[in-house]
Short mmCIF file of C-alpha atoms and ligand atoms in Angstrom, two decimals:
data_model
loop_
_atom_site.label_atom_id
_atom_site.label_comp_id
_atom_site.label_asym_id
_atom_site.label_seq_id
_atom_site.Cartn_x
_atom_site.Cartn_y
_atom_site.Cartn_z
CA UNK A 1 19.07 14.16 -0.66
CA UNK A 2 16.01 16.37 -0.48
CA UNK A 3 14.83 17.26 2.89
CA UNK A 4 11.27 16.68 1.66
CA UNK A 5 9.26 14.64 4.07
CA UNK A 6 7.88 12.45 1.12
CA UNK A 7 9.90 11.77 -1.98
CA UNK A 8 8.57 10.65 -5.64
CA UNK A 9 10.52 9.08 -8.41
CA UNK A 10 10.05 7.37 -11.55
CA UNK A 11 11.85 4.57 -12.84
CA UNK A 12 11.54 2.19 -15.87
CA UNK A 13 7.87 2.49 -15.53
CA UNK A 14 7.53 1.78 -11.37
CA UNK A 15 7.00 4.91 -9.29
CA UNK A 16 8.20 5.43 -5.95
CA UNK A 17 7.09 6.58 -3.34
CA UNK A 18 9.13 7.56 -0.36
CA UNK A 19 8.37 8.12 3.35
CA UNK A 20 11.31 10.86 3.94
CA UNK A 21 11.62 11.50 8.01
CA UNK A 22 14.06 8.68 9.03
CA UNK A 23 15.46 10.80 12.21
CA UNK A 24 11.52 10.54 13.48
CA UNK A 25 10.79 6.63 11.73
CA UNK A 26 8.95 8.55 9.17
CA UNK A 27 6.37 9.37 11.20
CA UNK A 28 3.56 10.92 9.99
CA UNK A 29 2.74 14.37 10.09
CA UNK A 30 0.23 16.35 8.49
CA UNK A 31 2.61 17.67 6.26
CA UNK A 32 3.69 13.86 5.30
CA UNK A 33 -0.27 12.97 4.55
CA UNK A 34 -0.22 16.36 2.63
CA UNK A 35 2.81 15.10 0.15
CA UNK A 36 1.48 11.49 0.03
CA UNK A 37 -1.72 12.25 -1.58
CA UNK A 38 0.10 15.10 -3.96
CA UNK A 39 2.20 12.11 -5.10
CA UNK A 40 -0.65 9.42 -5.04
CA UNK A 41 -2.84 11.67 -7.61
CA UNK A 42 0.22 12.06 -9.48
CA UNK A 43 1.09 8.70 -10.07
CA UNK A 44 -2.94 8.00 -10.87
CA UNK A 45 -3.34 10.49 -12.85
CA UNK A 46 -0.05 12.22 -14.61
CA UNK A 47 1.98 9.06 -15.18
CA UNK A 48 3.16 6.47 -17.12
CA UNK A 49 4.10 4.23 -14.06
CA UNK A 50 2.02 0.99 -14.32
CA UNK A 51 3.12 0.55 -10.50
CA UNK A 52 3.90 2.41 -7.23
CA UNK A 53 6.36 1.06 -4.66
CA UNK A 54 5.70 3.11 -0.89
CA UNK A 55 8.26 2.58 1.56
CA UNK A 56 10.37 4.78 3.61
CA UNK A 57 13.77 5.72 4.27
CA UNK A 58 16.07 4.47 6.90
CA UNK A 59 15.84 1.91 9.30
CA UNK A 60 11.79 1.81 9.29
CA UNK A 61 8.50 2.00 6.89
CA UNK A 62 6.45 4.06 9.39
CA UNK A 63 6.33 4.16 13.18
CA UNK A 64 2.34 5.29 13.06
CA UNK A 65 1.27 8.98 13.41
CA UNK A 66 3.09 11.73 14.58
CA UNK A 67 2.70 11.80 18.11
CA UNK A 68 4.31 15.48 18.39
CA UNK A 69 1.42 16.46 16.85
CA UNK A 70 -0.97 15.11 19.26
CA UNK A 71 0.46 17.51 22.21
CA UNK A 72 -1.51 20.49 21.48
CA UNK A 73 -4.75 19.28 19.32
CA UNK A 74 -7.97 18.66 20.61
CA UNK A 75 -10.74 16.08 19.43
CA UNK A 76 -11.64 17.98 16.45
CA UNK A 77 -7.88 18.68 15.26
CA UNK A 78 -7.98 15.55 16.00
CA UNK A 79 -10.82 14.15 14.05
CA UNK A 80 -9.21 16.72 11.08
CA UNK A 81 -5.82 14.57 11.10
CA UNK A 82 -7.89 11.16 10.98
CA UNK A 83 -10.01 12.43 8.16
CA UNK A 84 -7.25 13.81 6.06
CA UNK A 85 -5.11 10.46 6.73
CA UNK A 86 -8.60 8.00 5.88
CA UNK A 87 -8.64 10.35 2.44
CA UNK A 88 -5.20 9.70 1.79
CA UNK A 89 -5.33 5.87 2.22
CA UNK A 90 -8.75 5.63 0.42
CA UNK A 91 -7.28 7.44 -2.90
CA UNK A 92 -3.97 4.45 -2.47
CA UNK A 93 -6.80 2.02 -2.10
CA UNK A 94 -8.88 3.08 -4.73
CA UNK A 95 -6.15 4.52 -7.44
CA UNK A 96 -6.70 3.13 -10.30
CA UNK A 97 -2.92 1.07 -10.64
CA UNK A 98 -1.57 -1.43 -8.27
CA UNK A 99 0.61 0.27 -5.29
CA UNK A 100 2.79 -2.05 -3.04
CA UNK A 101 4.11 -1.49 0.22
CA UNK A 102 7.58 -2.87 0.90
CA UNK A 103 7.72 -2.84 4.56
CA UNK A 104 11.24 -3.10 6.93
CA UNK A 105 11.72 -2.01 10.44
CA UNK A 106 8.29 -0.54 12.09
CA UNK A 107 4.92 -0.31 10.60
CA UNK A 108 3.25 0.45 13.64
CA UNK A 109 -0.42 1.99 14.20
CA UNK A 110 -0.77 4.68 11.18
CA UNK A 111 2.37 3.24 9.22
CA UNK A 112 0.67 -0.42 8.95
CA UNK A 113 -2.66 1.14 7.78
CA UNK A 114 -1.00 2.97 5.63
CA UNK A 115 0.53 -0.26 4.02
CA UNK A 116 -2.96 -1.90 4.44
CA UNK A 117 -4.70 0.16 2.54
CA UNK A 118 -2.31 -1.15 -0.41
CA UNK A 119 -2.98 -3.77 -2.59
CA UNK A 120 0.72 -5.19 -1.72
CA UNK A 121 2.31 -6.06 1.57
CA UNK A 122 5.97 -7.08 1.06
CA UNK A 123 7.56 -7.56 4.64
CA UNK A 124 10.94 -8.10 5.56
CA UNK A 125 11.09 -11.01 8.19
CA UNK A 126 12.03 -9.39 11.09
CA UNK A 127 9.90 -6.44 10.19
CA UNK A 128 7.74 -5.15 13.45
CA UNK A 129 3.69 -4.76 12.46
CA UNK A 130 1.37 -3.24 14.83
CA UNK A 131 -1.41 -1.30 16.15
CA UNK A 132 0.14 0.18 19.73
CA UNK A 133 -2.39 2.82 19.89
CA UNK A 134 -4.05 1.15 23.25
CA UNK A 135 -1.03 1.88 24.68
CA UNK A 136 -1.47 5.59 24.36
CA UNK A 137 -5.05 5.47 25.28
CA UNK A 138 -6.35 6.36 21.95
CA UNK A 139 -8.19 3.46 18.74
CA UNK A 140 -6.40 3.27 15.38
CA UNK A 141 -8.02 5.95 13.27
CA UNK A 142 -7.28 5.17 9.71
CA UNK A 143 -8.77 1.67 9.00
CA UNK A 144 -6.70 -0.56 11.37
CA UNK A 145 -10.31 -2.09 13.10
CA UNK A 146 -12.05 -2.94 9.88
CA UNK A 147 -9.20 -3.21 7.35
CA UNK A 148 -7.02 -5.57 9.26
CA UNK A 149 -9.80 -8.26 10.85
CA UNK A 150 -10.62 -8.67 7.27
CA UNK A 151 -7.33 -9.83 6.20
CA UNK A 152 -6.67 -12.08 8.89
CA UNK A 153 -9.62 -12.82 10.94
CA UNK A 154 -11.53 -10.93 14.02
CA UNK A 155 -9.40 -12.93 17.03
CA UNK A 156 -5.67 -12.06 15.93
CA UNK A 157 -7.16 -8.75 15.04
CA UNK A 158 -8.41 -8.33 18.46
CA UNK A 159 -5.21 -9.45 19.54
CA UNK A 160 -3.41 -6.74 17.57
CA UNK A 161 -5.46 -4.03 18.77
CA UNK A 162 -6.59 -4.72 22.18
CA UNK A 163 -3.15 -5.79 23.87
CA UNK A 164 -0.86 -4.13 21.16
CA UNK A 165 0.89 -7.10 20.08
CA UNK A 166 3.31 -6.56 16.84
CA UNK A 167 4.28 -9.11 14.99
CA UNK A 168 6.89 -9.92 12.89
CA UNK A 169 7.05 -9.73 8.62
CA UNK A 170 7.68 -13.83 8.93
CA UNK A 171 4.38 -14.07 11.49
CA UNK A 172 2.38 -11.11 8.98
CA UNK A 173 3.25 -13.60 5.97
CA UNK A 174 1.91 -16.47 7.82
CA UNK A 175 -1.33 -14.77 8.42
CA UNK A 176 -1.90 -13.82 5.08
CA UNK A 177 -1.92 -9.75 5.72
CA UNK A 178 2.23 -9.59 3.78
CA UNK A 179 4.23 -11.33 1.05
CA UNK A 180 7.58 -12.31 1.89
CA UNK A 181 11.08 -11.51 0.67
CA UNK A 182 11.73 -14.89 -1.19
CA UNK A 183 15.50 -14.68 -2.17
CA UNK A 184 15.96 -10.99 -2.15
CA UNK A 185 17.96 -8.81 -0.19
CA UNK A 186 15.28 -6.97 1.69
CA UNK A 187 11.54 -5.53 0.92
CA UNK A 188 12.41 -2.72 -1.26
CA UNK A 189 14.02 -5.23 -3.83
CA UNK A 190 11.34 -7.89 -3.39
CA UNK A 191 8.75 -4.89 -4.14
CA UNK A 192 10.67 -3.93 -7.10
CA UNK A 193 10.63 -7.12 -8.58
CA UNK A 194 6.75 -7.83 -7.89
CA UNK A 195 6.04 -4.67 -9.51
CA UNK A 196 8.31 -5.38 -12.49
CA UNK A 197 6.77 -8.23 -13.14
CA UNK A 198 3.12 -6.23 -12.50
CA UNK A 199 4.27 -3.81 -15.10
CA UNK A 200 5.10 -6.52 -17.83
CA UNK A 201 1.34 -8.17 -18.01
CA UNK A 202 -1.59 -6.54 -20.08
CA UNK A 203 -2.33 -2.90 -18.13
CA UNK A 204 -6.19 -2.93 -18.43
CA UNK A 205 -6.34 -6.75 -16.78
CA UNK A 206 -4.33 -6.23 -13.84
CA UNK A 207 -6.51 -2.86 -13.11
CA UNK A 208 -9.94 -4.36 -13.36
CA UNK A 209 -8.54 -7.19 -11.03
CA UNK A 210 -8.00 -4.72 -8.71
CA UNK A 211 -11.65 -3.36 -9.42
CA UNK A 212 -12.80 -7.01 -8.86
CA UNK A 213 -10.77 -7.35 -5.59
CA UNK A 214 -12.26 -4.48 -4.09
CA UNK A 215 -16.05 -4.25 -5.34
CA UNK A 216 -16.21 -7.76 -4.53
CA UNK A 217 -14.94 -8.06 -1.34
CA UNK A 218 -18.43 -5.78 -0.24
CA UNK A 219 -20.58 -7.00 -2.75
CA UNK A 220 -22.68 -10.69 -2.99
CA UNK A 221 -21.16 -13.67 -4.56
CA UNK A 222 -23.54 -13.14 -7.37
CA UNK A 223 -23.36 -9.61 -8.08
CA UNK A 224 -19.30 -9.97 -7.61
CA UNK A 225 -19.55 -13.14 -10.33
CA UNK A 226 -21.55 -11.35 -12.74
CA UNK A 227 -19.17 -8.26 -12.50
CA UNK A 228 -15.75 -10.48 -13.14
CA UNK A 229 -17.59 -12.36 -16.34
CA UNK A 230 -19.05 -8.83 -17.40
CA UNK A 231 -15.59 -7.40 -17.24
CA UNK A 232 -13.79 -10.53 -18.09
CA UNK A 233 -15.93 -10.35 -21.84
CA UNK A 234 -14.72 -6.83 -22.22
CA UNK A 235 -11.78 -7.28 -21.64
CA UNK A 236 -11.51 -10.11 -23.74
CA UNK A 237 -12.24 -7.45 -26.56
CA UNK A 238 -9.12 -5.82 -26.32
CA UNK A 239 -6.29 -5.61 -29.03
CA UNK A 240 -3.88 -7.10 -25.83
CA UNK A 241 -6.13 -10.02 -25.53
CA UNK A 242 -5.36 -11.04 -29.14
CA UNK A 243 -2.24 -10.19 -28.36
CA UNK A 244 -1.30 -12.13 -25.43
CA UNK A 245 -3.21 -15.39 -27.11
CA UNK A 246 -1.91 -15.37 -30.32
CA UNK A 247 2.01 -14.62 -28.48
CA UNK A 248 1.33 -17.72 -26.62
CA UNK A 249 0.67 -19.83 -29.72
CA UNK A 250 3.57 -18.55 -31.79
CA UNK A 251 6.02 -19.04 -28.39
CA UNK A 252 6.76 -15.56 -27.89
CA UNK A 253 6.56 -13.28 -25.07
CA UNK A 254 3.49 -10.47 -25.47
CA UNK A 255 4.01 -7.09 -26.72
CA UNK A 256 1.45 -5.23 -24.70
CA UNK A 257 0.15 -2.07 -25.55
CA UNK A 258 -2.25 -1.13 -23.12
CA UNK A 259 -5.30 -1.19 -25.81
N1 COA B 301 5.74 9.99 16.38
C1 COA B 301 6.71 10.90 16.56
N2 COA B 301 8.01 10.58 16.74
C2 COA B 301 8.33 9.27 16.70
C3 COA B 301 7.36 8.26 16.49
C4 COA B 301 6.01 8.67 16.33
N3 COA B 301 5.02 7.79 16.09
N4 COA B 301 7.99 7.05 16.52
C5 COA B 301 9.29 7.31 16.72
N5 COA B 301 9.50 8.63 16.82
C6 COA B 301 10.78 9.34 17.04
C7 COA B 301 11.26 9.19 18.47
O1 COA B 301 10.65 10.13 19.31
C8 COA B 301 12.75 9.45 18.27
O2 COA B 301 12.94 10.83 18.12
P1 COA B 301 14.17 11.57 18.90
O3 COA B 301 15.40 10.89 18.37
O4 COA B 301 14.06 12.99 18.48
O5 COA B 301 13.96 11.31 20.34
C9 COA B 301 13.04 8.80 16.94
O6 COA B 301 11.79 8.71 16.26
C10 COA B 301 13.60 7.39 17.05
O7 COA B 301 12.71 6.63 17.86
P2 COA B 301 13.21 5.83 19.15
O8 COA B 301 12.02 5.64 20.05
O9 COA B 301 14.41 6.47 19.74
O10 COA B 301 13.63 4.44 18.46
P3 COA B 301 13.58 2.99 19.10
O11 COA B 301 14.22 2.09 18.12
O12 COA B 301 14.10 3.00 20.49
O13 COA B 301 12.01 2.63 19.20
C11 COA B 301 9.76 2.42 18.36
C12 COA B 301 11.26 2.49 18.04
C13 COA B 301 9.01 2.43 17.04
C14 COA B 301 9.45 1.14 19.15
C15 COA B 301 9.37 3.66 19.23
O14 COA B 301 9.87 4.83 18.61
C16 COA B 301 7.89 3.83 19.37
O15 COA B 301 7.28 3.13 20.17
N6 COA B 301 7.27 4.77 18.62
C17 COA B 301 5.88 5.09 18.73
C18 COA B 301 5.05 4.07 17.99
C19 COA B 301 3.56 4.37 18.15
O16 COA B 301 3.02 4.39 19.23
N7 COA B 301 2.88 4.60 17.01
C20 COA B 301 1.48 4.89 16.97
C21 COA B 301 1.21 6.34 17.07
S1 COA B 301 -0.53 6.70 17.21
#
C-alpha cells in the first residue's frame, strides 16, 4: 500500500477518502491537510462520485493534530496550521456532494472536527470522540467551540471542551452529533451503505438539501422557508422529478439521470 499520508479511491460511484498514518493514529500533519484538500477539490470538482466516505486506516479515524509539529512553531506557524486546517474543513463542509465520516477508534481534538465539519457522522460504538486540547494547554482550532455546541447543545459542549471528556460512538449517537452502525460490521461498512443508498436518489435534490441544511442553519426561519420552497419549485422542474413521480406510479424503481 502507498505510503501516502492520505489516500483517494473511486468505487461504483462513492469516493474515498483515506487518512493514511496509522503508526501515528493518522494524525494530522500539514502534509495530511495538504493531501485532504487536493482530494476534496477532486472529488467536487473532477468526479463522478455522488459521495465521499473519509476515514482512516488502522485502528483509529484521527487522534487530532500532529503534536510533533507543535515542538518547534510559534503562534503564527501556529495560527498558519489552524488556518490551512479551517480551509480544509470549510471546502468538506461546503463541497458541493454529501461527504460522510465513518469514524472507529479516536477522533480526538482535530480528527473529530474534521468529521464535524461533514455532513455524516457514522461511529462505531466503542469509538472514542473528543476535544483533549485543555489538556495540552491549548483551544480546539478548527471549529470544535462553535461547530460542536451546535450539534448537541452549549453544556455537553462545555463538558467536552473544558474537562476533555470523550465519549463513546454509542454516547455521540445518543446526542445526536453520529449515526450508528445498525447491523454492520463496523463504520466503514455502515458509511458505505449510507452513501450507496445517497448515490441511488435524484443528484440535484440531495445537493440542494445540503444547501438548505447549511444556509439555513444561519439564516431566519423565513428567509430559510422561502429558500427550500424557491428551490423546492426548481427543482420540481427537473426531467428526474418526472422521473421519480411517474416511476412511483408505474411501480418501478427511478432511473435517475442527474437532469
Ligand atoms: N500527534 C502526533 N502523534 C500522535 C498523536 C498526535 N495527536 N496521537 C497519537 N500519536 C502517536 C503516538 O505518539 C504514538 O507514536 P509512537 O508509536 O511513535 O510513540 C502512536 O501515535 C500511537 O499512539 P499511543 O499513544 O502509543 O497509543 P495509545 O493507544 O496508547 O493512546 C491516544 C491513544 C489517542 C489516547 C493517545 O495517543 C493520545 O492521547 N494522543 C493525543 C491526542 C490529542 O491530544 N489530540 C489533540 C491534539 S491537539
Amino acid at each position: 500500500m502507498s505510503d501516502q499520508p492520505v489516500l483517494y479511491h473511486e468505487e461504483e460511484g462513492v469516493a474515498f477518502i483515506t487518512l493514511n498514518r496509522p503508526k501515528k493514529l493518522n494524525a494530522l500533519s500539514p502534509r495530511v491537510f495538504e493531501l485532504l484538500d487536493e482530494y476534496v477539490t477532486q472529488f467536487t470538482n473532477a468526479s463522478d462520485a455522488k459521495v465521499a466516505v473519509l476515514h482512516g486506516n488502522g485502528r483509529s479515524f484521527a487522534a487530532g493534530a500532529d503534536i510533533e509539529h507543535y515542538v518547534d512553531i510559534g503562534s503564527v506557524q501556529y495560527l498558519d496550521f489552524m488556518q490551512t486546517g479551517n480551509r480544509v474543513q470549510s471546502k468538506f463542509s461546503e463541497c458541493a456532494k454529501p461527504v460522510i465520516a465513518a469514524v472507529h477508534g479516536y477522533a480526538l481534538g482535530g480528527g473529530l472536527e474534521l468529521a464535524l465539519s461533514c455532513d455524516f457522522i457514522v461511529a462505531a460504538p466503542d469509538a472514542q470522540l473528543g476535544l483533549p486540547e485543555v489538556k495540552l494547554g491549548l483551544l480546539p482550532g478548527g471549529g470544535g467551540t462553535q461547530r460542536l455546541p451546535r450539534l448537541i447543545g452549549t453544556m455537553r459542549a462545555a463538558q467536552m471542551l473544558m474537562v476533555a471528556q470523550r465519549i463513546s460512538g454509542t454516547q455521540a449517537v445518543q446526542w445526536g452529533m453520529a449515526l450508528g452502525i445498525g447491523d454492520h460490521p463496523d463504520a466503514l461498512a455502515a458509511a458505505v451503505e449510507l452513501a450507496n443508498r445517497i448515490a441511488a436518489q435524484a443528484p440535484l435534490p440531495v445537493r440542494l438539501a445540503k444547501v438548505l441544511l447549511r444556509s439555513g442553519a444561519d439564516a431566519s426561519l423565513d428567509a430559510a422557508l422561502d429558500l427550500e420552497q424557491s428551490l423546492g419549485a426548481m427543482v420540481f422542474g427537473t426531467e428526474d422529478a418526472r422521473e421519480g413521480i411517474r416511476a412511483f406510479l408505474e411501480k418501478r424503481p427511478a432511473q435517475f439521470k442527474g437532469v
